[in-house]
Coordinates of C-alpha atoms and ligand atoms in Angstrom, one line a residue:
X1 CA 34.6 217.1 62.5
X2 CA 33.6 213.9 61.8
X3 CA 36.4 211.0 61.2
X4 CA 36.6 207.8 59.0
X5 CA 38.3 204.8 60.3
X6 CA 39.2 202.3 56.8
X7 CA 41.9 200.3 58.5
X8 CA 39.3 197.5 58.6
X9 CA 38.8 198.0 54.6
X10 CA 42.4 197.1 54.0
X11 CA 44.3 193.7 53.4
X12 CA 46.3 194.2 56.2
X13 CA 43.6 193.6 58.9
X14 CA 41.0 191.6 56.4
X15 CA 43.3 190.0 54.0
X16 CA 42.2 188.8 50.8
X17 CA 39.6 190.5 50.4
X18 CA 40.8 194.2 51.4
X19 CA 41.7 196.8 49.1
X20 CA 45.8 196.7 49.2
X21 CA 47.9 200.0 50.0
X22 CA 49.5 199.4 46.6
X23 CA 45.9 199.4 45.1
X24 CA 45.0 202.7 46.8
X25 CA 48.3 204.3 46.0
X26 CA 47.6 203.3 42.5
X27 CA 44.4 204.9 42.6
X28 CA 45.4 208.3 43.8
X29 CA 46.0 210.2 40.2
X30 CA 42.2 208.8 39.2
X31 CA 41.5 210.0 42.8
X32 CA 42.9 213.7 42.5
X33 CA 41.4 214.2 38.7
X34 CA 37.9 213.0 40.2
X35 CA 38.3 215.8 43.3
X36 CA 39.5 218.5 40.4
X37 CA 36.4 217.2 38.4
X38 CA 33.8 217.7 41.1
X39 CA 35.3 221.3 41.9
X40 CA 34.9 222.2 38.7
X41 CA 31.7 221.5 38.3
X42 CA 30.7 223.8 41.3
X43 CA 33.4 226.2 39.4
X44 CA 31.6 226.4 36.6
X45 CA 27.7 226.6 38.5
X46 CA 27.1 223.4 36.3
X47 CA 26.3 221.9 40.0
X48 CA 24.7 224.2 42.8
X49 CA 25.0 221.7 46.0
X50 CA 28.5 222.3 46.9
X51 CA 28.1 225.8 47.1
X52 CA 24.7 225.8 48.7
X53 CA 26.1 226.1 52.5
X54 CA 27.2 229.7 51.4
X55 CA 23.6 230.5 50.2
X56 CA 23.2 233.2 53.0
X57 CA 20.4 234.8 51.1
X58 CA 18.9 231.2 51.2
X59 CA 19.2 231.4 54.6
X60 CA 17.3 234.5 55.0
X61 CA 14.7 233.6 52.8
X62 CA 14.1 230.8 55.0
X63 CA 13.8 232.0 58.0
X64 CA 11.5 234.9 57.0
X65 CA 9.2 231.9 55.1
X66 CA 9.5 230.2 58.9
X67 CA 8.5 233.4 60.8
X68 CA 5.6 234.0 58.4
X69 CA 4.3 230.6 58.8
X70 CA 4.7 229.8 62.5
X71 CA 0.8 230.4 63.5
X72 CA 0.8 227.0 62.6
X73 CA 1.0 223.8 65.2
X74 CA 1.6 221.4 62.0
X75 CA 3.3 221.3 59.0
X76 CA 2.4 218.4 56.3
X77 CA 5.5 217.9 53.7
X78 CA 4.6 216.2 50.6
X79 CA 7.5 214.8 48.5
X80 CA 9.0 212.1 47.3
X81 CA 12.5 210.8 46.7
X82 CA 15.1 213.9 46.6
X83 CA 12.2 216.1 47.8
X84 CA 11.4 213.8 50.9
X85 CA 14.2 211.4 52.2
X86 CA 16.7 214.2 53.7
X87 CA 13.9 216.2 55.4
X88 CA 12.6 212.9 56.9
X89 CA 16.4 211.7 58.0
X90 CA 17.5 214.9 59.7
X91 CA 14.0 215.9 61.4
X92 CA 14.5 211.9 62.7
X93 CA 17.9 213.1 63.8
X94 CA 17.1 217.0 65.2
X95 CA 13.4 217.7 65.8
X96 CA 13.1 215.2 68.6
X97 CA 13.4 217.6 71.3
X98 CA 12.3 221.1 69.5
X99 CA 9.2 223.0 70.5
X100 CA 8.7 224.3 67.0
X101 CA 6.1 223.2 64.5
X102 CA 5.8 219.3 64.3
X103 CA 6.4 217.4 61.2
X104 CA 4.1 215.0 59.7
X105 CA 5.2 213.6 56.2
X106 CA 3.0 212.0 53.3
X107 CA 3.5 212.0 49.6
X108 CA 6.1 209.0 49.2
X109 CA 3.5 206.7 48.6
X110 CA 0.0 206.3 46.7
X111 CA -1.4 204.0 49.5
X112 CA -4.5 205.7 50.1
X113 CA -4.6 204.2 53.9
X114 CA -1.5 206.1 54.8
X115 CA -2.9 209.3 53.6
X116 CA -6.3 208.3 55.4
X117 CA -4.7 207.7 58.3
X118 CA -2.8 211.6 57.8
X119 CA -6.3 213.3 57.2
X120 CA -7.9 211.8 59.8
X121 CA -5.6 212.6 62.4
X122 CA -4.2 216.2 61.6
X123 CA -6.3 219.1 62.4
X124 CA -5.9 221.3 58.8
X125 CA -7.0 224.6 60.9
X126 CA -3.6 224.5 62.4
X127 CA -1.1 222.8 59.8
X128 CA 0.6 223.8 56.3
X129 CA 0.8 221.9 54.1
X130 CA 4.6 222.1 52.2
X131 CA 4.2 220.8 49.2
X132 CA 8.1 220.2 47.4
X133 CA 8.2 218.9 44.1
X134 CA 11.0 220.4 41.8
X135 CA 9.3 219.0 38.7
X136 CA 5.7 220.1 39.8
X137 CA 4.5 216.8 38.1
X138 CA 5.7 213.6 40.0
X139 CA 2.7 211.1 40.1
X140 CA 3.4 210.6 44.1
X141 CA 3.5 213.9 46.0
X142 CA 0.8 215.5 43.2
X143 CA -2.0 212.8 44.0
X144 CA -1.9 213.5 47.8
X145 CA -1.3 217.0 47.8
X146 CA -4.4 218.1 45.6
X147 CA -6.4 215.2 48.0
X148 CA -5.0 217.2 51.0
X149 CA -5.9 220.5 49.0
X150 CA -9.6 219.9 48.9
X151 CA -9.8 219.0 52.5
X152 CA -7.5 222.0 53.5
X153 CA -10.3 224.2 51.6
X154 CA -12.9 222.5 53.0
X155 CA -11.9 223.3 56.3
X156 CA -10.3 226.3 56.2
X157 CA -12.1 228.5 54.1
X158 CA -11.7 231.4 52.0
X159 CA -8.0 231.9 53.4
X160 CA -6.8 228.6 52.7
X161 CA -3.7 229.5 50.6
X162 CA -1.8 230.8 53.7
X163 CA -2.0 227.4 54.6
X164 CA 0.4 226.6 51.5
X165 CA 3.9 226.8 50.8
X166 CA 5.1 225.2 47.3
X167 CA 9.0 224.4 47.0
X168 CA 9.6 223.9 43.2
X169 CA 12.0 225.5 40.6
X170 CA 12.3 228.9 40.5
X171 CA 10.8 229.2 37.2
X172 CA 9.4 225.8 35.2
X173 CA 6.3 223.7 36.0
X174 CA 3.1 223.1 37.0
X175 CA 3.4 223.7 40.7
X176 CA 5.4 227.1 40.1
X177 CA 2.3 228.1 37.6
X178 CA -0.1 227.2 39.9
X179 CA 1.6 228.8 42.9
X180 CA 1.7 231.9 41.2
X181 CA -2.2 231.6 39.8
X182 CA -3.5 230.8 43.1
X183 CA -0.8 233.2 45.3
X184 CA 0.2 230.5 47.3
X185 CA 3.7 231.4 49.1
X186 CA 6.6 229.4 47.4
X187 CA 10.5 228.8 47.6
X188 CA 12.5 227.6 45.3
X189 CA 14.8 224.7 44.4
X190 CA 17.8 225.9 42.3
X191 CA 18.1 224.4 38.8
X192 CA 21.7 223.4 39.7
X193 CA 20.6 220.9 42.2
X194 CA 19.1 217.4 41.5
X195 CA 16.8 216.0 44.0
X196 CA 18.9 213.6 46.1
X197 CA 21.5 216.8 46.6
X198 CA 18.6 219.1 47.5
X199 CA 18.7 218.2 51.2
X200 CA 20.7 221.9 52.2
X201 CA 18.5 223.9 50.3
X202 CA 15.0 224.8 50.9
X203 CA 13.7 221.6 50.3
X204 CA 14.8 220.6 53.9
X205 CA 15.7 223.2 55.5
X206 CA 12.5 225.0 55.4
X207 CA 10.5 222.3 57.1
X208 CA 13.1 221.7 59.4
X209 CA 13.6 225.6 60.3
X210 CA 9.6 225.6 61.5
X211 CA 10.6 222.4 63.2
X212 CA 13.4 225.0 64.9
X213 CA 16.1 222.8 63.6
X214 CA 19.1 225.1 63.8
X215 CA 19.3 225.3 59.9
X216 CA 22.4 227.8 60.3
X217 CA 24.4 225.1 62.2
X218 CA 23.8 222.5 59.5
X219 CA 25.0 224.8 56.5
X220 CA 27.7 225.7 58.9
X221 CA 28.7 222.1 59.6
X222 CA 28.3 221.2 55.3
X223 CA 30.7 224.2 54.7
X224 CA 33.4 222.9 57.4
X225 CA 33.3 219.4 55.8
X226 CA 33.4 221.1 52.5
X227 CA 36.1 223.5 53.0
X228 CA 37.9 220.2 54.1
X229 CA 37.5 218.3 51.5
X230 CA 38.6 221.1 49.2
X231 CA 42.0 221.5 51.3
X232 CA 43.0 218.3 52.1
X233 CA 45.1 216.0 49.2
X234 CA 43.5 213.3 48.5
X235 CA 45.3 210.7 50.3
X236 CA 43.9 212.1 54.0
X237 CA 40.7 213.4 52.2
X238 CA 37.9 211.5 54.2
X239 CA 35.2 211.8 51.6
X240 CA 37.7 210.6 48.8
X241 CA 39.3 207.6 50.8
X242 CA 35.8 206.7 51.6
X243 CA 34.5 206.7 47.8
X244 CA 37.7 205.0 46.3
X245 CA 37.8 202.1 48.8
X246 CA 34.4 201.4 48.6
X247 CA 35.2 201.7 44.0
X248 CA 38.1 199.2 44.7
X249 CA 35.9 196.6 46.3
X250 CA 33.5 197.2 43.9
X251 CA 35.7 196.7 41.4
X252 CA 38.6 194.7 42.2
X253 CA 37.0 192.4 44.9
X254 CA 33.0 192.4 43.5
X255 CA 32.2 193.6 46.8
X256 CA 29.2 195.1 44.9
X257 CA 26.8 195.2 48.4
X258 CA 27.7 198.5 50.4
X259 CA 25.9 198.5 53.7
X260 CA 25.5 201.8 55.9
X261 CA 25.1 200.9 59.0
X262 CA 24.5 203.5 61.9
X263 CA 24.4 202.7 65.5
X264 CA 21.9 205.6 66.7
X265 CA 18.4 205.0 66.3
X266 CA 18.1 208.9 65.4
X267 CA 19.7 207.9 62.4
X268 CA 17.9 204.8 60.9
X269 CA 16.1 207.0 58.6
X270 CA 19.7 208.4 57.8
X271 CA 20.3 205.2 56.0
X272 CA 17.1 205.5 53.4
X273 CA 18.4 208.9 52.5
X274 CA 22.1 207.5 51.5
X275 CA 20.5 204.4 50.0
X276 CA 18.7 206.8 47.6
X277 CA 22.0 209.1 46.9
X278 CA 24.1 205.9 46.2
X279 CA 21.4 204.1 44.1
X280 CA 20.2 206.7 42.1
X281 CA 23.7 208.8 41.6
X282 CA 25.5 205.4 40.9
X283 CA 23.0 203.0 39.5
X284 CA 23.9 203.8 35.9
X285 CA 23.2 201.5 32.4
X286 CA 25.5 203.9 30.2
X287 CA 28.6 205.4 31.0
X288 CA 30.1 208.8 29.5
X289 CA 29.9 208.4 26.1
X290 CA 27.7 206.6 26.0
X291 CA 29.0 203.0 26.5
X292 CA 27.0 200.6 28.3
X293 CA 27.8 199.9 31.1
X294 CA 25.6 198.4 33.4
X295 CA 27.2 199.4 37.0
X296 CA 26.4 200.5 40.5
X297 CA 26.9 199.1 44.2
X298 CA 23.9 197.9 45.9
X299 CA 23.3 200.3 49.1
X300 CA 21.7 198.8 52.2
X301 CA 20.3 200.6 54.9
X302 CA 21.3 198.9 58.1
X303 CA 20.7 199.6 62.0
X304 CA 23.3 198.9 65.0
X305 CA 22.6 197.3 67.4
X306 CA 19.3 196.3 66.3
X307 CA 20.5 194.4 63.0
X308 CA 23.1 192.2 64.8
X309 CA 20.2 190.0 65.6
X310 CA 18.9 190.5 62.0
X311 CA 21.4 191.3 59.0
X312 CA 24.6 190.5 60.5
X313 CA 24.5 187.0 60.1
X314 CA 24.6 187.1 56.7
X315 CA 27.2 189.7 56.8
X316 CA 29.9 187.4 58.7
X317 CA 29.1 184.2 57.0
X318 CA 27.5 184.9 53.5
X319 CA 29.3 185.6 50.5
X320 CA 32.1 187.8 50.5
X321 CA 30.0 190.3 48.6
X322 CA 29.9 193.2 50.6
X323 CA 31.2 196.2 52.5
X324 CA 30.2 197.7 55.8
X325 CA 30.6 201.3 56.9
X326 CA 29.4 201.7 60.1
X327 CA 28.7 205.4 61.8
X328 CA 29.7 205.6 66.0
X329 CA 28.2 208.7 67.8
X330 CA 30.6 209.4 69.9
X331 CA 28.4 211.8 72.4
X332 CA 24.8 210.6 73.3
X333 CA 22.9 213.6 74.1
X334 CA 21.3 212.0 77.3
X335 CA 22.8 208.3 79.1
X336 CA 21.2 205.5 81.5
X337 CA 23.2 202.7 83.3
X338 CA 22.4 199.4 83.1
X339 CA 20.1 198.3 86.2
X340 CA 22.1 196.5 88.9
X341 CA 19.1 193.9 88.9
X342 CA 20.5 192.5 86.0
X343 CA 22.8 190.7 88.5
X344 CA 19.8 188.7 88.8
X345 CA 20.8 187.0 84.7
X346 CA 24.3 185.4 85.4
X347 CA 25.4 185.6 82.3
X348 CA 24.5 189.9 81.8
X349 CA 26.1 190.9 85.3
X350 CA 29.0 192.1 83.7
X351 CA 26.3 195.0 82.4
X352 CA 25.6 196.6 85.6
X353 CA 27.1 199.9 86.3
X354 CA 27.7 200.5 82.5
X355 CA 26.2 203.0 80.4
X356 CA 24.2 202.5 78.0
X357 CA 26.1 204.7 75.4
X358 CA 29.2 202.7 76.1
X359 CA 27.4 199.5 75.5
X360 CA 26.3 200.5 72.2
X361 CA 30.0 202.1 70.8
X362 CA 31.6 198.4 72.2
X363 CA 28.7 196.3 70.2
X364 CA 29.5 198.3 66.9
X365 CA 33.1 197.3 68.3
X366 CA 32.7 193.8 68.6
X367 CA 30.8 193.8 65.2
X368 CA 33.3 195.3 63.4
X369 CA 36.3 192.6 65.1
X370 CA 33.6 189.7 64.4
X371 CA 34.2 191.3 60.2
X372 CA 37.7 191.3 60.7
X373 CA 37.9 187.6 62.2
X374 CA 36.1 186.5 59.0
X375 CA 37.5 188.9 56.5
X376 CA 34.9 191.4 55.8
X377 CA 36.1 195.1 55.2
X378 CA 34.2 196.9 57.2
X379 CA 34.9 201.0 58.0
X380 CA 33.6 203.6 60.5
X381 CA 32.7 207.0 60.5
X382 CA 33.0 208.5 64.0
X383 CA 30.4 211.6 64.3
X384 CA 30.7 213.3 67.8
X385 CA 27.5 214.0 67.9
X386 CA 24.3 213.8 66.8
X387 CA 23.7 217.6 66.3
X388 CA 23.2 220.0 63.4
X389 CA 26.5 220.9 62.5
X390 CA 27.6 217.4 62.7
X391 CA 24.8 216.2 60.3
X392 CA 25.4 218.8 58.1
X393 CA 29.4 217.6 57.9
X394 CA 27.6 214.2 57.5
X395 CA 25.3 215.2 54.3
X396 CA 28.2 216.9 52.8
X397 CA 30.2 213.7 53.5
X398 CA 28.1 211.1 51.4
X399 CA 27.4 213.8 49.0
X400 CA 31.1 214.5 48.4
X401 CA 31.4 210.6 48.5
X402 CA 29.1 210.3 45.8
X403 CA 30.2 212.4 43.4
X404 CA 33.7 211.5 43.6
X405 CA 32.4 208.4 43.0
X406 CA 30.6 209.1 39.9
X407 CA 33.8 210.6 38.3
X408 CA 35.6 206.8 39.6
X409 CA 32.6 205.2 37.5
X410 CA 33.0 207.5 34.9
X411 CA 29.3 208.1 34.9
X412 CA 27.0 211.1 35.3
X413 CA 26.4 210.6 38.9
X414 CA 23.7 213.7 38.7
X415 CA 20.6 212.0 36.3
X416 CA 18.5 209.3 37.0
X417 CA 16.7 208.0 33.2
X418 CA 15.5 204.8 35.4
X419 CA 13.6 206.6 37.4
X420 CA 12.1 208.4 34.5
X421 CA 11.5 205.3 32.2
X422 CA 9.0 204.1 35.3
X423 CA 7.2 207.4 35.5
X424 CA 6.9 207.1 31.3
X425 CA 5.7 203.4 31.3
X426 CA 3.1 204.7 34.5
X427 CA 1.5 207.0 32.5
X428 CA 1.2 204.8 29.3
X429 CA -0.5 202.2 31.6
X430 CA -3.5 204.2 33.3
X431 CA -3.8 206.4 30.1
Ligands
PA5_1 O1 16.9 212.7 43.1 C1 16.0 212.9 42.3 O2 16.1 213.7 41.4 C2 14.7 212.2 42.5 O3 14.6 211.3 43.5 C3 13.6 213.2 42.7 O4 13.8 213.9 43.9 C4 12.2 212.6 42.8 O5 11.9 211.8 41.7 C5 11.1 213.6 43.0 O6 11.1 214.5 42.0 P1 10.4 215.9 42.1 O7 11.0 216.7 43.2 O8 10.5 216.5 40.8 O9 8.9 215.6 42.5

């Protein structure tokens, strides 16, 4: 399982401007109401995600789609947002090394050179093309897919459609209608789950099982960290210490800048998929009932080691506006040692003979003292590995963080009316 370190968040070790124990302490009754809220709403279905590592008949379905579709070499996803950044973050952290069908992604974007660029080098004989919208009508992932959809029929034929899988609601839109008119093969996204918590339902997971990402291992891994969460009181509850320290320095110490900052390159595009959850599940203008409220930290998506040379600066001498959680692997799956010809630089001889891996775990070290010297709470999150169960604890993690969170905010952590007001003032423009 994995483990969060918040000494570093606390006055004791950063002074002023860590949260205090009496602060925390204080917090704990908001603390426990928000875990009872969140449980509830799985209780009463109103939210699908917590229960969706259970979803054995999910699981099934999956695989089956996978088996169906493995004559192909390629698979093309076309999303956006919620239907994009999860399947992007854990085939960066799983499908490295897998033999299975390999991942291309487009969709995201409307810049017709990056979709060029996707025709032009996939071979459409040998790829599906996933398209996963639970709408059916977002601007984005709609443009390229039916661009892609003339080429695929162009090339393929009369048996196109088995080149097709479309991952939308189970009953509602355009891209469920269509899949039925046309027969293309389709899964579908429950209506209990918004985008940004869709990444353990068949939104990512069936791209990553043709990727032969073990998909069991990550449900597995969610229902671990989720069975956790539910057990533990809230004063040793990881997800919950996590959410209400990062509230009190929103709150109490305008720390309003909350930094994710891995140190495994396998998870850089981790970081885009938590900046989305915490911006669009926190980022709120009104509050319950309606008061306006204007609130929501400011998630950055940082990379160890390679933004102590960038970002870091700013973090240990700029204003004292932010937090940083940092995330250690603690296992690499493969290690080098440093070359003994670096004897050759006086001043990196004392690398020779180490391992890389241990090089890497003492520069997030010395980052995080560096914080403490000047006062900047900074946590970690240790993660043993960087393997399916352990990202599936890892998803259920932020997404338990964020909705605790939401409750803390008193907001509905679930909708996202900025997001629609740009697709509405879109379509007014280029009607
Ligand atoms: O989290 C969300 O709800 C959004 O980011 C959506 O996932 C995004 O707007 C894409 O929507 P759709 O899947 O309907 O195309």
């Amino acid at each position: 399982m994995l483990r969060y370190d918040y000494k570093n968040m606390l006055s004791s070790t950063v002074g002023l401007y860590g949260s205090t124990s009496q602060n925390l302490n204080k917090l704990r009754p908001r603390l426990s109401q928000a875990k009872q809220a969140v449980l509830e709403l799985a209780k009463t279905n109103e939210q699908g995600w917590l229960k969706s590592p259970d979803d054995q008949v999910m699981l099934k379905r999956i695989q089956t789609m996978a088996r169906e579709k493995k004559f192909v070499k390629n698979c093309l996803v076309i999303g956006i947002g919620g239907s994009d950044l999860a399947t992007r973050a854990l085939y960066q952290a799983l499908g490295h090394a897998n033999k299975g069908v390999k991942l291309y992604f487009a969709g995201s974007n409307t810049d017709p050179d990056e979709l060029f660029a996707a025709l032009k080098s996939l071979d459409l004989k040998h790829t599906l093309i996933n398209i996963v919208s639970k709408s059916g009508n977002t601007v984005e992932p709609m443009l390229c897919f039916f661009t892609v959809l003339r080429a695929l029929k162009k090339t393929v034929g009369k048996n196109y459609a088995q080149h097709i899988v479309a991952t939308t609601d189970a009953k509602n839109g355009a891209l469920r209608e269509l899949a039925e008119k046309y027969r293309w093969s389709a899964l579908p996204v429950p209506a209990n789950v918004g985008g940004r918590f869709s990444a353990l339902t068949d939104v990512s997971l069936f791209p990553l099982a043709l990727a032969r990402v073990d998909i069991g291992g990550l449900l597995h891994g969610a229902k671990n960290q989720r069975d956790e969460f539910v057990s533990q009181a809230v004063s040793h509850n990881a997800p919950a210490l996590f959410a209400a320290l990062q509230y009190l320095a929103y709150t109490v110490h305008s720390q309003k800048i909350q930094v994710l900052m891995p140190y495994a390159q396998r998870l850089h595009q981790f970081g885009f998929w938590y900046r989305q959850l915490w911006a669009e599940s926190l980022g709120k203008r009104v509050g319950r009932n309606n008061r306006v409220v204007k609130i929501g930290p400011t998630p950055i998506a940082a990379l160890g080691a390679t933004d102590q040379h960038s970002q870091v600066q700013l973090y240990n001498e700029g204003p004292h506006d932010k937090t940083v959680t940092f995330i250690e692997v603690e296992k690499f799956e493969h290690d080098l040692e440093a070359a003994p010809e670096l004897n050759e630089i006086p001043g990196l001889a004392y690398l020779v003979g180490k391992k890389f891996s241990q090089i890497i775990q003492i520069e997030r070290l010395a980052t995080a003292l560096a914080l403490n010297q000047n006062n900047r709470p900074n946590g970690t999150i240790f993660l043993p590995q960087v393997n399916a169960e352990h990202m599936g604890g890892l998803i259920m993690f932020f997404e338990l963080a964020a909705a605790i969170s939401g409750e803390l905010y008193d907001i509905n952590a679930y909708d996202q009316p900025g997001v629609e007001a740009g697709k509405r003032a879109m379509h007014d423009l280029m009607r």
